[in-house]
GROMACS .gro file of C-alpha atoms in nm:
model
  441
    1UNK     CA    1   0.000   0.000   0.000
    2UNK     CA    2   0.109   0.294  -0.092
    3UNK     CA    3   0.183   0.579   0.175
    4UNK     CA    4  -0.007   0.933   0.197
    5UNK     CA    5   0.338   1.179   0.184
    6UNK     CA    6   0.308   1.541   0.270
    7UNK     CA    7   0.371   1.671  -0.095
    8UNK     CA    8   0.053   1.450  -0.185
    9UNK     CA    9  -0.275   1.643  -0.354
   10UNK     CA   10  -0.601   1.455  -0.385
   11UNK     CA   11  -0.850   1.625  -0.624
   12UNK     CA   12  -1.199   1.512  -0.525
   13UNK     CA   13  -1.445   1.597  -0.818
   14UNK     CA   14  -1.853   1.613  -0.735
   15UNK     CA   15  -1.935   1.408  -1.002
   16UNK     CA   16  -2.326   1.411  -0.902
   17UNK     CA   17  -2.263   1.788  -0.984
   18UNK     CA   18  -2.075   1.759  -1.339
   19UNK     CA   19  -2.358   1.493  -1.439
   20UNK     CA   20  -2.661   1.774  -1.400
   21UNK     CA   21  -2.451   2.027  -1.531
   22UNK     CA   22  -2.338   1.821  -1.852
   23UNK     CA   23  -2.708   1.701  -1.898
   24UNK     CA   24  -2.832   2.075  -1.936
   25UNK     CA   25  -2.561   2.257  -2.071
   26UNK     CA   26  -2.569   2.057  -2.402
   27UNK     CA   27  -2.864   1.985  -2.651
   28UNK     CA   28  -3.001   1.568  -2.703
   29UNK     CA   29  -2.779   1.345  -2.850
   30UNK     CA   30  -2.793   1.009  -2.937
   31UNK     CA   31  -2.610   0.701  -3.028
   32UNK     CA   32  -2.660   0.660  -3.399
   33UNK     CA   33  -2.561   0.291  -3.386
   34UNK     CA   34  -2.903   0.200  -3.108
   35UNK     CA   35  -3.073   0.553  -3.034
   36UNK     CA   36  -2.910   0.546  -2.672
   37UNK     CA   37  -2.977   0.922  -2.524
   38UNK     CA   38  -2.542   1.033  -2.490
   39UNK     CA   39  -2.607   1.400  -2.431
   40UNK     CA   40  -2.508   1.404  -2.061
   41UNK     CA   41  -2.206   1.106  -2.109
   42UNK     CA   42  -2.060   1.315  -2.407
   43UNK     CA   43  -2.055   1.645  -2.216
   44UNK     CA   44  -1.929   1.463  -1.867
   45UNK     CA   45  -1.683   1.271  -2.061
   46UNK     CA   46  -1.529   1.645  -2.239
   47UNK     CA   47  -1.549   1.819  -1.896
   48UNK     CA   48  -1.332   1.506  -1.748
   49UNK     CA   49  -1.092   1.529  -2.000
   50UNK     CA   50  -1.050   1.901  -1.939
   51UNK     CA   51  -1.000   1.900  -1.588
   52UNK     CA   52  -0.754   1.608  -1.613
   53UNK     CA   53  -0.533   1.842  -1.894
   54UNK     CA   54  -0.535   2.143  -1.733
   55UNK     CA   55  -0.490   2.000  -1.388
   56UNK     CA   56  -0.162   1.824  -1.538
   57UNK     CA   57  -0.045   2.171  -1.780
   58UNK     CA   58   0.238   2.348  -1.691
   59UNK     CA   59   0.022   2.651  -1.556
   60UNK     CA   60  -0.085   2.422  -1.272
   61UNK     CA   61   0.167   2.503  -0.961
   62UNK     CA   62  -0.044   2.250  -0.777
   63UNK     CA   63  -0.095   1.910  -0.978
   64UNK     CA   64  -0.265   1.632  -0.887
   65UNK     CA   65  -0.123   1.310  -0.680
   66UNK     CA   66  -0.457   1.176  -0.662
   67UNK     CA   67  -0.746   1.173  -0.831
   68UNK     CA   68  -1.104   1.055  -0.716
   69UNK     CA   69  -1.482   1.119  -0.897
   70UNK     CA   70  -1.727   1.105  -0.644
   71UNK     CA   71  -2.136   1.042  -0.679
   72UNK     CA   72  -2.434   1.020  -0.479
   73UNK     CA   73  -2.556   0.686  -0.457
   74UNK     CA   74  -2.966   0.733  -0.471
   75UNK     CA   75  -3.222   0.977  -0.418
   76UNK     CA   76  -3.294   0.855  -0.040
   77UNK     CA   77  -3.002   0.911   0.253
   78UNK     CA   78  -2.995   0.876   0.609
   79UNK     CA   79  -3.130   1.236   0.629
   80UNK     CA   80  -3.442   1.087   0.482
   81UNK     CA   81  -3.470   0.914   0.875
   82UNK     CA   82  -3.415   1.315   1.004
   83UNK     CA   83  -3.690   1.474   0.803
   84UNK     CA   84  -3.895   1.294   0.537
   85UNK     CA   85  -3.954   1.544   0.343
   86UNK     CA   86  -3.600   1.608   0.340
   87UNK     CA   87  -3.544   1.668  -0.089
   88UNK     CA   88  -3.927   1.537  -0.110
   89UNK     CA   89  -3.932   1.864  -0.410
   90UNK     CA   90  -3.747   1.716  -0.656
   91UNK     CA   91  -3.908   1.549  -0.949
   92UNK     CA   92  -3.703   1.206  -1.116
   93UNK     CA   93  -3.423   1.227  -1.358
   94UNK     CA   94  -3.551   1.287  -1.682
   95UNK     CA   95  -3.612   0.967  -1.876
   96UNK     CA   96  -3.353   1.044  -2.095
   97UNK     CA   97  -3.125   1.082  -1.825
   98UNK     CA   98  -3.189   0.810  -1.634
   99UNK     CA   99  -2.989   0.548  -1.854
  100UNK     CA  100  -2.696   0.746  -1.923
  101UNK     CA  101  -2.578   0.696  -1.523
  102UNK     CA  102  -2.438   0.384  -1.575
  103UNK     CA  103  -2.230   0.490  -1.869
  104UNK     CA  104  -2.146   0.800  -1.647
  105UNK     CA  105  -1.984   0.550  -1.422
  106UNK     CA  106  -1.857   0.351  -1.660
  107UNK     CA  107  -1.653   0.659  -1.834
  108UNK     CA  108  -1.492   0.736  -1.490
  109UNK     CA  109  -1.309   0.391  -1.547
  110UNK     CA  110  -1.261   0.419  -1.882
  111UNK     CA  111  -1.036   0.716  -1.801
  112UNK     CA  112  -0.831   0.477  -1.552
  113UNK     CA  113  -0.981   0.715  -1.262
  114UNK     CA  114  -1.156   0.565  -0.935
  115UNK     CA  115  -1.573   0.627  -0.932
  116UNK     CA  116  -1.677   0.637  -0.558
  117UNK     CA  117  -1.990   0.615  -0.407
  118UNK     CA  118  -2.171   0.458  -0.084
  119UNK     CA  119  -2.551   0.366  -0.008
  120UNK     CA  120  -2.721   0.601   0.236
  121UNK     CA  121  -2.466   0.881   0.180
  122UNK     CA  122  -2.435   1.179  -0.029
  123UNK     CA  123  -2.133   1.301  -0.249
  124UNK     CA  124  -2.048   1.611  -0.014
  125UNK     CA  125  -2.079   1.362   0.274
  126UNK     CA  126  -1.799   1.151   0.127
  127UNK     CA  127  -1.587   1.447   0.005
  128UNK     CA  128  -1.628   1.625   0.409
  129UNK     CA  129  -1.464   1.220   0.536
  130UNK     CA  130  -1.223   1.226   0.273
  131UNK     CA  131  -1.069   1.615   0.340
  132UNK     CA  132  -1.064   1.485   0.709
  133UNK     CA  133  -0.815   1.195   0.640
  134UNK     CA  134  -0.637   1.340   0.393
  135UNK     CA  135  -0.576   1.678   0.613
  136UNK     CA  136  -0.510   1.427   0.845
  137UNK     CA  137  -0.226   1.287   0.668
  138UNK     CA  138  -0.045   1.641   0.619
  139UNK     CA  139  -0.142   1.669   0.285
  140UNK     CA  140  -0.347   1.884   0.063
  141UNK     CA  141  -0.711   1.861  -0.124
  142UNK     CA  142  -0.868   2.017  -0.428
  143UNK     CA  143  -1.216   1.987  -0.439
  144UNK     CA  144  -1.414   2.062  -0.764
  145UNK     CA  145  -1.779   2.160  -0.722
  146UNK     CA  146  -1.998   2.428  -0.771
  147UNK     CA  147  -2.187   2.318  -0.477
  148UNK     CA  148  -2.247   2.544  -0.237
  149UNK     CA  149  -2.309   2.324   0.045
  150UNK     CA  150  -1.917   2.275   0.011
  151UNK     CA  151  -1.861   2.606   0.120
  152UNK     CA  152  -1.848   2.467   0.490
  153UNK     CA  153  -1.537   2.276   0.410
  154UNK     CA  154  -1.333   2.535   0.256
  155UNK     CA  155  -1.034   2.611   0.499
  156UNK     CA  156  -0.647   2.611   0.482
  157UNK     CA  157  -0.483   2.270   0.288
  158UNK     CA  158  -0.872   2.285   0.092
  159UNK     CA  159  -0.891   2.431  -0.239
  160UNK     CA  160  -1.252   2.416  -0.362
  161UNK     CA  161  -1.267   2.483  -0.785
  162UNK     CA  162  -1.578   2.597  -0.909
  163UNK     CA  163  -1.628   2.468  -1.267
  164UNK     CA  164  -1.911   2.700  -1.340
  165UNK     CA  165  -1.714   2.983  -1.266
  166UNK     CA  166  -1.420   2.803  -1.365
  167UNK     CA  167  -1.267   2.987  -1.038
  168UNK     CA  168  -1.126   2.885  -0.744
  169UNK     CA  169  -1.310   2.987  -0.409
  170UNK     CA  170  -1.124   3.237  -0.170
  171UNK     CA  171  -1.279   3.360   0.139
  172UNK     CA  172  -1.442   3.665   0.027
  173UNK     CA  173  -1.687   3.454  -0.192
  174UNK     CA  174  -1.784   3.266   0.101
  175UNK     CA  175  -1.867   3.558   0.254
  176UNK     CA  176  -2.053   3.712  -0.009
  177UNK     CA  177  -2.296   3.405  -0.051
  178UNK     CA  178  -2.303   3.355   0.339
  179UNK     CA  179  -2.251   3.649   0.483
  180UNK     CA  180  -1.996   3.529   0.725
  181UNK     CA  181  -1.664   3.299   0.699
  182UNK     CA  182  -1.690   2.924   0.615
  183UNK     CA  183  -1.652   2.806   0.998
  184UNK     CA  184  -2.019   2.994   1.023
  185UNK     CA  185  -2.191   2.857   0.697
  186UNK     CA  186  -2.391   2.555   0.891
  187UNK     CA  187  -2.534   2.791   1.131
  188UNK     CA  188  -2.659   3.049   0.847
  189UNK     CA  189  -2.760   2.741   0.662
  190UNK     CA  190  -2.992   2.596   0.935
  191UNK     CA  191  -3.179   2.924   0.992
  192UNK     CA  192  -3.188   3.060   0.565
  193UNK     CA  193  -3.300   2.655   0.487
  194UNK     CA  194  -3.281   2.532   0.165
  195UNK     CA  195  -3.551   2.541  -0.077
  196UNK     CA  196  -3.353   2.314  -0.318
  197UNK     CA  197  -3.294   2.076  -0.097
  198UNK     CA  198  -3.609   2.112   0.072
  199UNK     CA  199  -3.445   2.186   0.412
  200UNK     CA  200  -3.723   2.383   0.649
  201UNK     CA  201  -3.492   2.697   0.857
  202UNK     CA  202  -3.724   2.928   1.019
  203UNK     CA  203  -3.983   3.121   0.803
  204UNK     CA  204  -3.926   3.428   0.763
  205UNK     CA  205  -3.552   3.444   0.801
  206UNK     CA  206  -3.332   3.458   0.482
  207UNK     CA  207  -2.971   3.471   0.428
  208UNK     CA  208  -2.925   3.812   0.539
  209UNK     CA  209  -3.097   3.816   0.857
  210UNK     CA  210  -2.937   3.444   0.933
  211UNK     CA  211  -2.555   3.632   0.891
  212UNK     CA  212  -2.671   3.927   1.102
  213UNK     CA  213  -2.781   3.650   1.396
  214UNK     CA  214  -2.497   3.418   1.376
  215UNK     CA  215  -2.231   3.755   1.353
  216UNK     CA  216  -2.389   3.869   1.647
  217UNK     CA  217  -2.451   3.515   1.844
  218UNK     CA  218  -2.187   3.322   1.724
  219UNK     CA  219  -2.358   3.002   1.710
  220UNK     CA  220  -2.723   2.884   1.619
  221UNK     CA  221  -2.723   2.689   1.945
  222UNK     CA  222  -2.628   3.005   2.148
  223UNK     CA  223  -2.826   3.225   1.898
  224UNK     CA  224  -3.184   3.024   2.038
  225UNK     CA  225  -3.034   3.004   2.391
  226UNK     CA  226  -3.094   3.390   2.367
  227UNK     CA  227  -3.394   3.435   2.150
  228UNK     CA  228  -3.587   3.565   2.455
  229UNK     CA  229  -3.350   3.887   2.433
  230UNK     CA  230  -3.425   3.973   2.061
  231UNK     CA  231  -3.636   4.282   2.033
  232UNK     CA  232  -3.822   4.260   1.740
  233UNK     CA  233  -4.146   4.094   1.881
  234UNK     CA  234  -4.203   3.910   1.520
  235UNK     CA  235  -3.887   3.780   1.510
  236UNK     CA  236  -3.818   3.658   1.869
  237UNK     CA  237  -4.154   3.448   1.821
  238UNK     CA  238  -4.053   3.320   1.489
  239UNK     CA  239  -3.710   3.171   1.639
  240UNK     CA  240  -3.846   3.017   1.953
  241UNK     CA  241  -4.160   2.886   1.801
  242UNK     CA  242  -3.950   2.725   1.525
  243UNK     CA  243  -3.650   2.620   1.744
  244UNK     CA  244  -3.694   2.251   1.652
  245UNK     CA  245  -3.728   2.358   1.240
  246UNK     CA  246  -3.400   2.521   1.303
  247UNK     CA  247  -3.172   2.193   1.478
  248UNK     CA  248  -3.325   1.969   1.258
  249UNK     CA  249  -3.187   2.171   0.936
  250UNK     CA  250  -2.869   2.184   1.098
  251UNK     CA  251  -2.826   1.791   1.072
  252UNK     CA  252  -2.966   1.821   0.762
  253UNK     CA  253  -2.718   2.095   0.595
  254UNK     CA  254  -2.416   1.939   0.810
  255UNK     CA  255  -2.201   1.735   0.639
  256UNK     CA  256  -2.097   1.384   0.756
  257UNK     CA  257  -1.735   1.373   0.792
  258UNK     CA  258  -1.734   1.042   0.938
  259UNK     CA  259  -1.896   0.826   0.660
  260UNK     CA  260  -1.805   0.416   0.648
  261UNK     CA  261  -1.626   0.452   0.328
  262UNK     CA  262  -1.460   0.201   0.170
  263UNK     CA  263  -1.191   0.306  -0.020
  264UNK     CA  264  -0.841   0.333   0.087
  265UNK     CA  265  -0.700   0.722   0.031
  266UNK     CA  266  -0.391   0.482  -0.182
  267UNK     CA  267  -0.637   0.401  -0.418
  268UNK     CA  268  -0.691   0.716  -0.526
  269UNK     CA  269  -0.323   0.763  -0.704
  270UNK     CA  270  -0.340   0.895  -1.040
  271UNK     CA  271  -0.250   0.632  -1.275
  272UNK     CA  272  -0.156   0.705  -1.647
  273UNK     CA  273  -0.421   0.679  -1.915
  274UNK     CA  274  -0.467   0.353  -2.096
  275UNK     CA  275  -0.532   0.422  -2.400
  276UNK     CA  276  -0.653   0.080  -2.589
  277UNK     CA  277  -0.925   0.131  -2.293
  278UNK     CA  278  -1.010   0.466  -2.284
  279UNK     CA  279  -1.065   0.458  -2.665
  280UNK     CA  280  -1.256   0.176  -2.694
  281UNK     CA  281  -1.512   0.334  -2.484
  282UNK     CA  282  -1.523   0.652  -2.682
  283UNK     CA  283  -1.563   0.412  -3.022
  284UNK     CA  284  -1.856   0.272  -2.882
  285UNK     CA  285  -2.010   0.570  -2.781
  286UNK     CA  286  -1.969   0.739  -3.108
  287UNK     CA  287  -1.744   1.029  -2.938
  288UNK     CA  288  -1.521   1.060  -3.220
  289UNK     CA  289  -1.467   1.486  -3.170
  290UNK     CA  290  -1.300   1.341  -2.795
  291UNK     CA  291  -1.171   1.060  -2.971
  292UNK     CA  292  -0.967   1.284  -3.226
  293UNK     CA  293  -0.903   1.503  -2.892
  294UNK     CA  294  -0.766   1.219  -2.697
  295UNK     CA  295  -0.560   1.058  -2.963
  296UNK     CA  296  -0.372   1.396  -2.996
  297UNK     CA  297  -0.336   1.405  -2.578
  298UNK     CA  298  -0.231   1.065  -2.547
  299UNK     CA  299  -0.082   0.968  -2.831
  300UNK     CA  300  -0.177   0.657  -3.049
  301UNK     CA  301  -0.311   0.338  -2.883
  302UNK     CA  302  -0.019   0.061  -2.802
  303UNK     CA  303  -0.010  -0.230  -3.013
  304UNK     CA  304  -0.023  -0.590  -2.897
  305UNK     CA  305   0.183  -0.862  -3.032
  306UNK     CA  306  -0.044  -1.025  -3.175
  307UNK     CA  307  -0.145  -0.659  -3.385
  308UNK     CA  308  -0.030  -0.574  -3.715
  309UNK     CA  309   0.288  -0.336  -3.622
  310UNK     CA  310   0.249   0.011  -3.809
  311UNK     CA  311   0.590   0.022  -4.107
  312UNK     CA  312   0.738   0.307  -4.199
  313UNK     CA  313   0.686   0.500  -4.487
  314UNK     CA  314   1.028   0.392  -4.691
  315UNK     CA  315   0.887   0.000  -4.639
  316UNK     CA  316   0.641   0.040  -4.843
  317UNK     CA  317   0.420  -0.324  -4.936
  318UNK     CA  318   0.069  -0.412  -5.069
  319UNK     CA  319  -0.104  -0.624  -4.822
  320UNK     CA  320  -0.213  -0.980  -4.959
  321UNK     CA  321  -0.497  -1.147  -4.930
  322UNK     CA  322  -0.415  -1.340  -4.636
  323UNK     CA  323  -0.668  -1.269  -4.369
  324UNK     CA  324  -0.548  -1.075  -4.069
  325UNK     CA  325  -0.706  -1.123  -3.696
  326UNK     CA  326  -0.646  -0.814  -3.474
  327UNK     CA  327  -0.824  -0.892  -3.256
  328UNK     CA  328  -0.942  -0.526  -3.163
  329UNK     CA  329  -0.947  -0.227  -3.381
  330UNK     CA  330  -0.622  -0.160  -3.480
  331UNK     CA  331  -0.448   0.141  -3.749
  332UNK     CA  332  -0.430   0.072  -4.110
  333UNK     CA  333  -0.242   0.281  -4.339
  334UNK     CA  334  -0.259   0.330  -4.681
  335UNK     CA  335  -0.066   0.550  -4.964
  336UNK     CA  336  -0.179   0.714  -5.221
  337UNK     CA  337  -0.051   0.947  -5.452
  338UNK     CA  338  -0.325   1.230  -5.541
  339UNK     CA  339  -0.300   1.424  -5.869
  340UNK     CA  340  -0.535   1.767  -5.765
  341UNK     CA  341  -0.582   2.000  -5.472
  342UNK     CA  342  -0.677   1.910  -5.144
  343UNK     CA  343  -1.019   2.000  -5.127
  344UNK     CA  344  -1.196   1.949  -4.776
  345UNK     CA  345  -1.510   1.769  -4.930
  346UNK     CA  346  -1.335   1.507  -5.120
  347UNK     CA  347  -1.493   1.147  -5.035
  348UNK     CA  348  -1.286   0.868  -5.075
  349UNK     CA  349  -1.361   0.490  -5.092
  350UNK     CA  350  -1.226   0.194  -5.062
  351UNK     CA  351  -1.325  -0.084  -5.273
  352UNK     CA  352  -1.201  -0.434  -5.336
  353UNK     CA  353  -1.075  -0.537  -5.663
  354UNK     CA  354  -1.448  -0.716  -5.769
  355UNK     CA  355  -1.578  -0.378  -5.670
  356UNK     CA  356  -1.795  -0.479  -5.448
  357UNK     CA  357  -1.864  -0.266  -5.115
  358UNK     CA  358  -1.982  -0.445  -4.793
  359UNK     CA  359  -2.025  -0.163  -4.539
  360UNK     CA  360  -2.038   0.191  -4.526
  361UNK     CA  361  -1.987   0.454  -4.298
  362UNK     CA  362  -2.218   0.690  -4.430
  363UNK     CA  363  -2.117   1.017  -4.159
  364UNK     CA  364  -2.130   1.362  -4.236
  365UNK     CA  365  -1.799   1.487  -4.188
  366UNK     CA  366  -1.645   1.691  -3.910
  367UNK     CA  367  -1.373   1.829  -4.075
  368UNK     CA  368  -1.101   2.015  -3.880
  369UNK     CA  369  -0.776   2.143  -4.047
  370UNK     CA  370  -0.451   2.208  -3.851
  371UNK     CA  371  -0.053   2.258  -3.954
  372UNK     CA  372   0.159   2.047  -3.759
  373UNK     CA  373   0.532   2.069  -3.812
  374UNK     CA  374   0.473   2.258  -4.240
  375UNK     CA  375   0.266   1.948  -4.283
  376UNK     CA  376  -0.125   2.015  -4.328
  377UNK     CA  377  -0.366   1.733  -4.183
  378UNK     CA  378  -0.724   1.669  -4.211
  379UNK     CA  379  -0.919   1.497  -3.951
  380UNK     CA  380  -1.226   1.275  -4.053
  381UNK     CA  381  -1.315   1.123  -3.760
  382UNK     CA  382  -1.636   0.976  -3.923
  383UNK     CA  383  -1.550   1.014  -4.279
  384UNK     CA  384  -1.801   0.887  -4.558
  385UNK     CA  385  -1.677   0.614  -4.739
  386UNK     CA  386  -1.626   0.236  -4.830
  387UNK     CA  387  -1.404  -0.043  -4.723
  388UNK     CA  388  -1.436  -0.397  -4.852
  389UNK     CA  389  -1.419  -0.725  -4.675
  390UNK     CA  390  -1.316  -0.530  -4.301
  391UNK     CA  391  -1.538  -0.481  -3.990
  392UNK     CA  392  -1.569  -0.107  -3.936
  393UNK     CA  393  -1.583  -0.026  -3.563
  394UNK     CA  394  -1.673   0.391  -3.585
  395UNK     CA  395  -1.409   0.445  -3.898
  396UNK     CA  396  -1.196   0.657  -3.780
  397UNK     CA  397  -0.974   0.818  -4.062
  398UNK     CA  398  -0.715   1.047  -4.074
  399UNK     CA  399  -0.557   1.166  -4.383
  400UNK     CA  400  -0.238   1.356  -4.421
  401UNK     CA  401  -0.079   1.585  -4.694
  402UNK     CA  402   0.266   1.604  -4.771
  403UNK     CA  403   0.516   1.659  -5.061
  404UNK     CA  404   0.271   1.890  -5.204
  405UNK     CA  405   0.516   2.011  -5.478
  406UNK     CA  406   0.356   2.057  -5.791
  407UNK     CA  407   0.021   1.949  -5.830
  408UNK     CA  408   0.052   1.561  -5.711
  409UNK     CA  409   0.005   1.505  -5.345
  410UNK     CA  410   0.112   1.249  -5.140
  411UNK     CA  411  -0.152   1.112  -4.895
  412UNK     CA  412  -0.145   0.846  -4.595
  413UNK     CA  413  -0.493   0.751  -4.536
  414UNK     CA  414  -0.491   0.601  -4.135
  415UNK     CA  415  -0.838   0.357  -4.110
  416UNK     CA  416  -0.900   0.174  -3.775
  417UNK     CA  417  -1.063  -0.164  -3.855
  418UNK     CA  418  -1.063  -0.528  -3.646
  419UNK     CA  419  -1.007  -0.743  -3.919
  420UNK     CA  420  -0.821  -0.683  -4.245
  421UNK     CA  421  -0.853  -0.883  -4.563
  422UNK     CA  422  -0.808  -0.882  -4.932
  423UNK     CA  423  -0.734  -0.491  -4.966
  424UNK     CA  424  -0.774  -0.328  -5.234
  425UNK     CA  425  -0.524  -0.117  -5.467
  426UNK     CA  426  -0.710   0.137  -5.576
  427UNK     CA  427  -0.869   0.457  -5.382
  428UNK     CA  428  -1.162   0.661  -5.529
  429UNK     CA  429  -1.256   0.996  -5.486
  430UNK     CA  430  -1.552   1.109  -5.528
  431UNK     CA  431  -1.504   1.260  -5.901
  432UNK     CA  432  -1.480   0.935  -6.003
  433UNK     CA  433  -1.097   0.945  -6.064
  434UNK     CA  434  -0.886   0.655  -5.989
  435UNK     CA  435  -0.538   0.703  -5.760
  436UNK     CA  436  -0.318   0.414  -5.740
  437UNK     CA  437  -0.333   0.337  -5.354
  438UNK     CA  438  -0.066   0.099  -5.138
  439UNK     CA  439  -0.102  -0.027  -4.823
  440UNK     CA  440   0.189   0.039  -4.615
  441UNK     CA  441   0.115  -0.120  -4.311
   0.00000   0.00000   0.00000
């Protein structure tokens, strides 16, 4: 097992919180393949991989040792045995919604990165157990939330990032929500309520009068120990007639920092990206803009032994016939020399030497052009087009110019495919003009 050192910084992410946001911040999508709603996966899966770049970039004076997503586990917790009405407002996840958790989850691990959760217990409540033992430890925490419940937990060795704001919090926003530092925000909390959360307070009493009380009182339990002395008559009867309402919001806004979790703190280390896994998952959910985005991030997936090994360029060969098992989707390349200009609408196909066609990826394409080194590539991550005798998983294609003296271009067409057999030699465009085409690997 490893050992917590000093120099150690655990970034805890509210992934209950990135789900809601993702789900609403982006229009419906949908896998094309079975109609699976994707919306809230796609946009979790892109805010993931952002946090996990810039929290590694060179800009980042305080990178990440550990790294942990964190979720509620249902709709009911133990505060449901406090108050039963406790989040009684809110209506059920959208149906489209609904079945995109699991693939939520499921993205988590496909970035290599633990997914955390515990019956009976929220998110925050495992976040407030986690900053204890990792404080504990001498070492530091990020946490990355927009929740303001979170507020309460915000102290020196905490960082909390708000992705909304894409800020980090310093005192004076605490204060500016709360009206009074983060050691007070349970107290303001338990008389303001919570109408989101369906959390009682006192009637009457909002955020401002709650931060004038608990200035002046310094505690909600002192704060009703003296009720009798407040002079405004309304007031005074409003706190002692709703005493109860108020100590039963304050277990329900305060955080459980002693939660049975079950995860060690060592299994949160960071671990490198695997890539065969990580884009496997994004193949089979049709994210081919995060593929493309990944692939450039991470670099090209590693190549079993048993996969054909990528030649280069001056060991040039046709393929034969033979039929090749890769087992999973692997990189083909092919050559071809084009005689024209590069023209971003070009569709190319693939055919066998009978001509015939067995499966098409017939994707509109999402064309993105970049320089890179002088040379100039095009990205088709779901390019239209034709290839005989293979078994497209999400064709992913990737064609690069270069020598583009004169008016014949040199292009390296990249296809990932499972299964490779009888290739063909010729590559057509869609003007109907033939290019001789060699596969070089």
């Amino acid at each position: 097992m490893n050992k917590i050192q000093k120099t150690d910084h655990f970034y805890l992410i509210d992934g209950s919180g990135y789900i809601f946001r993702a789900y609403y911040a982006l229009p419906p999508l949908s896998r094309k393949s079975d109609g699976l709603p994707t919306g809230a996966v796609s946009g979790f899966c892109s805010m993931l991989f952002k946090l996990l770049e810039d929290s590694k970039s060179d800009q980042n004076l305080q990178k990440p040792t550990h790294f942990a997503v964190i979720f509620d586990s249902a709709r009911k917790t133990f505060r449901n045995e406090i108050y039963s009405d406790y989040k009684a407002n809110r209506s059920e996840a959208p149906d489209d919604l609904a079945p995109q958790f699991e693939y939520i989850r499921k993205s988590v691990l496909a970035f290599n990165l633990p997914s955390v959760d515990l019956p009976n217990y929220e998110a925050d409540d495992l976040i407030a157990t986690y900053v204890d033992q990792i404080l504990k430890k001498g070492a530091k925490v990020t946490i990355v939330s927009s929740d303001k419940d979170l507020m309460q937990l915000y102290k020196k060795g905490v960082r909390i990032f708000d992705p909304m704001k894409n800020k980090f919090i310093n005192d004076d926003d605490v204060v500016k929500k709360f009206g009074v530092d983060a050691s007070k925000v349970i107290d303001v909390q338990s008389l303001a309520g919570d109408s989101s959360d369906n959390v009682p307070g006192v009637p009457g009493i909002g955020v401002k009068t709650a931060a004038e009380l608990i200035n002046k009182y310094g505690t909600l339990e002192n704060l009703l120990k003296s009720a009798h002395e407040i002079k405004q008559n309304k007031r005074r009867e409003t706190l002692i007639e709703n005493k109860d309402k108020a100590l039963i919001s304050k277990k329900l806004v305060t955080l459980d920092h002693n939660s049975p979790v079950n995860r060690e703190l060592s299994e949160f280390k960071l671990q490198n990206i695997d890539k065969d896994k990580l884009y496997k998952f994004l193949r089979e959910m049709e994210f081919n803009r995060l593929l493309s985005s990944a692939i450039s991030a991470y670099g090209e997936p590693e190549l079993e032994s048993n996969k054909i090994e990528t030649q280069n360029l001056e060991k040039q060969q046709t393929i034969n016939n033979k039929n090749y098992y890769l087992g999973s989707p692997t990189r083909v390349m092919f050559l071809m020399d084009w005689g024209g200009n590069s023209t971003g609408g070009t569709q190319f196909t693939l055919a066998s030497n009978g001509g015939r066609n067995i499966k098409t990826a017939g994707y509109a394409y999402d064309h993105n052009m970049y320089t890179s080194t002088g040379v100039t590539q095009y990205w088709y991550p779901m390019a239209r087009g034709f290839i005989s005798a293979v078994k497209l998983e999400n064709i992913n294609t990737k064609m690069e110019f270069s020598n583009t003296t004169g008016s014949t271009q040199q292009v390296r067409l990249e296809v990932w495919v499972s299964t490779i057999s009888a290739y063909s030699s010729v590559l057509n465009g869609n003007n109907s003009d033939q290019y001789a085409c060699r596969a070089i690997s």
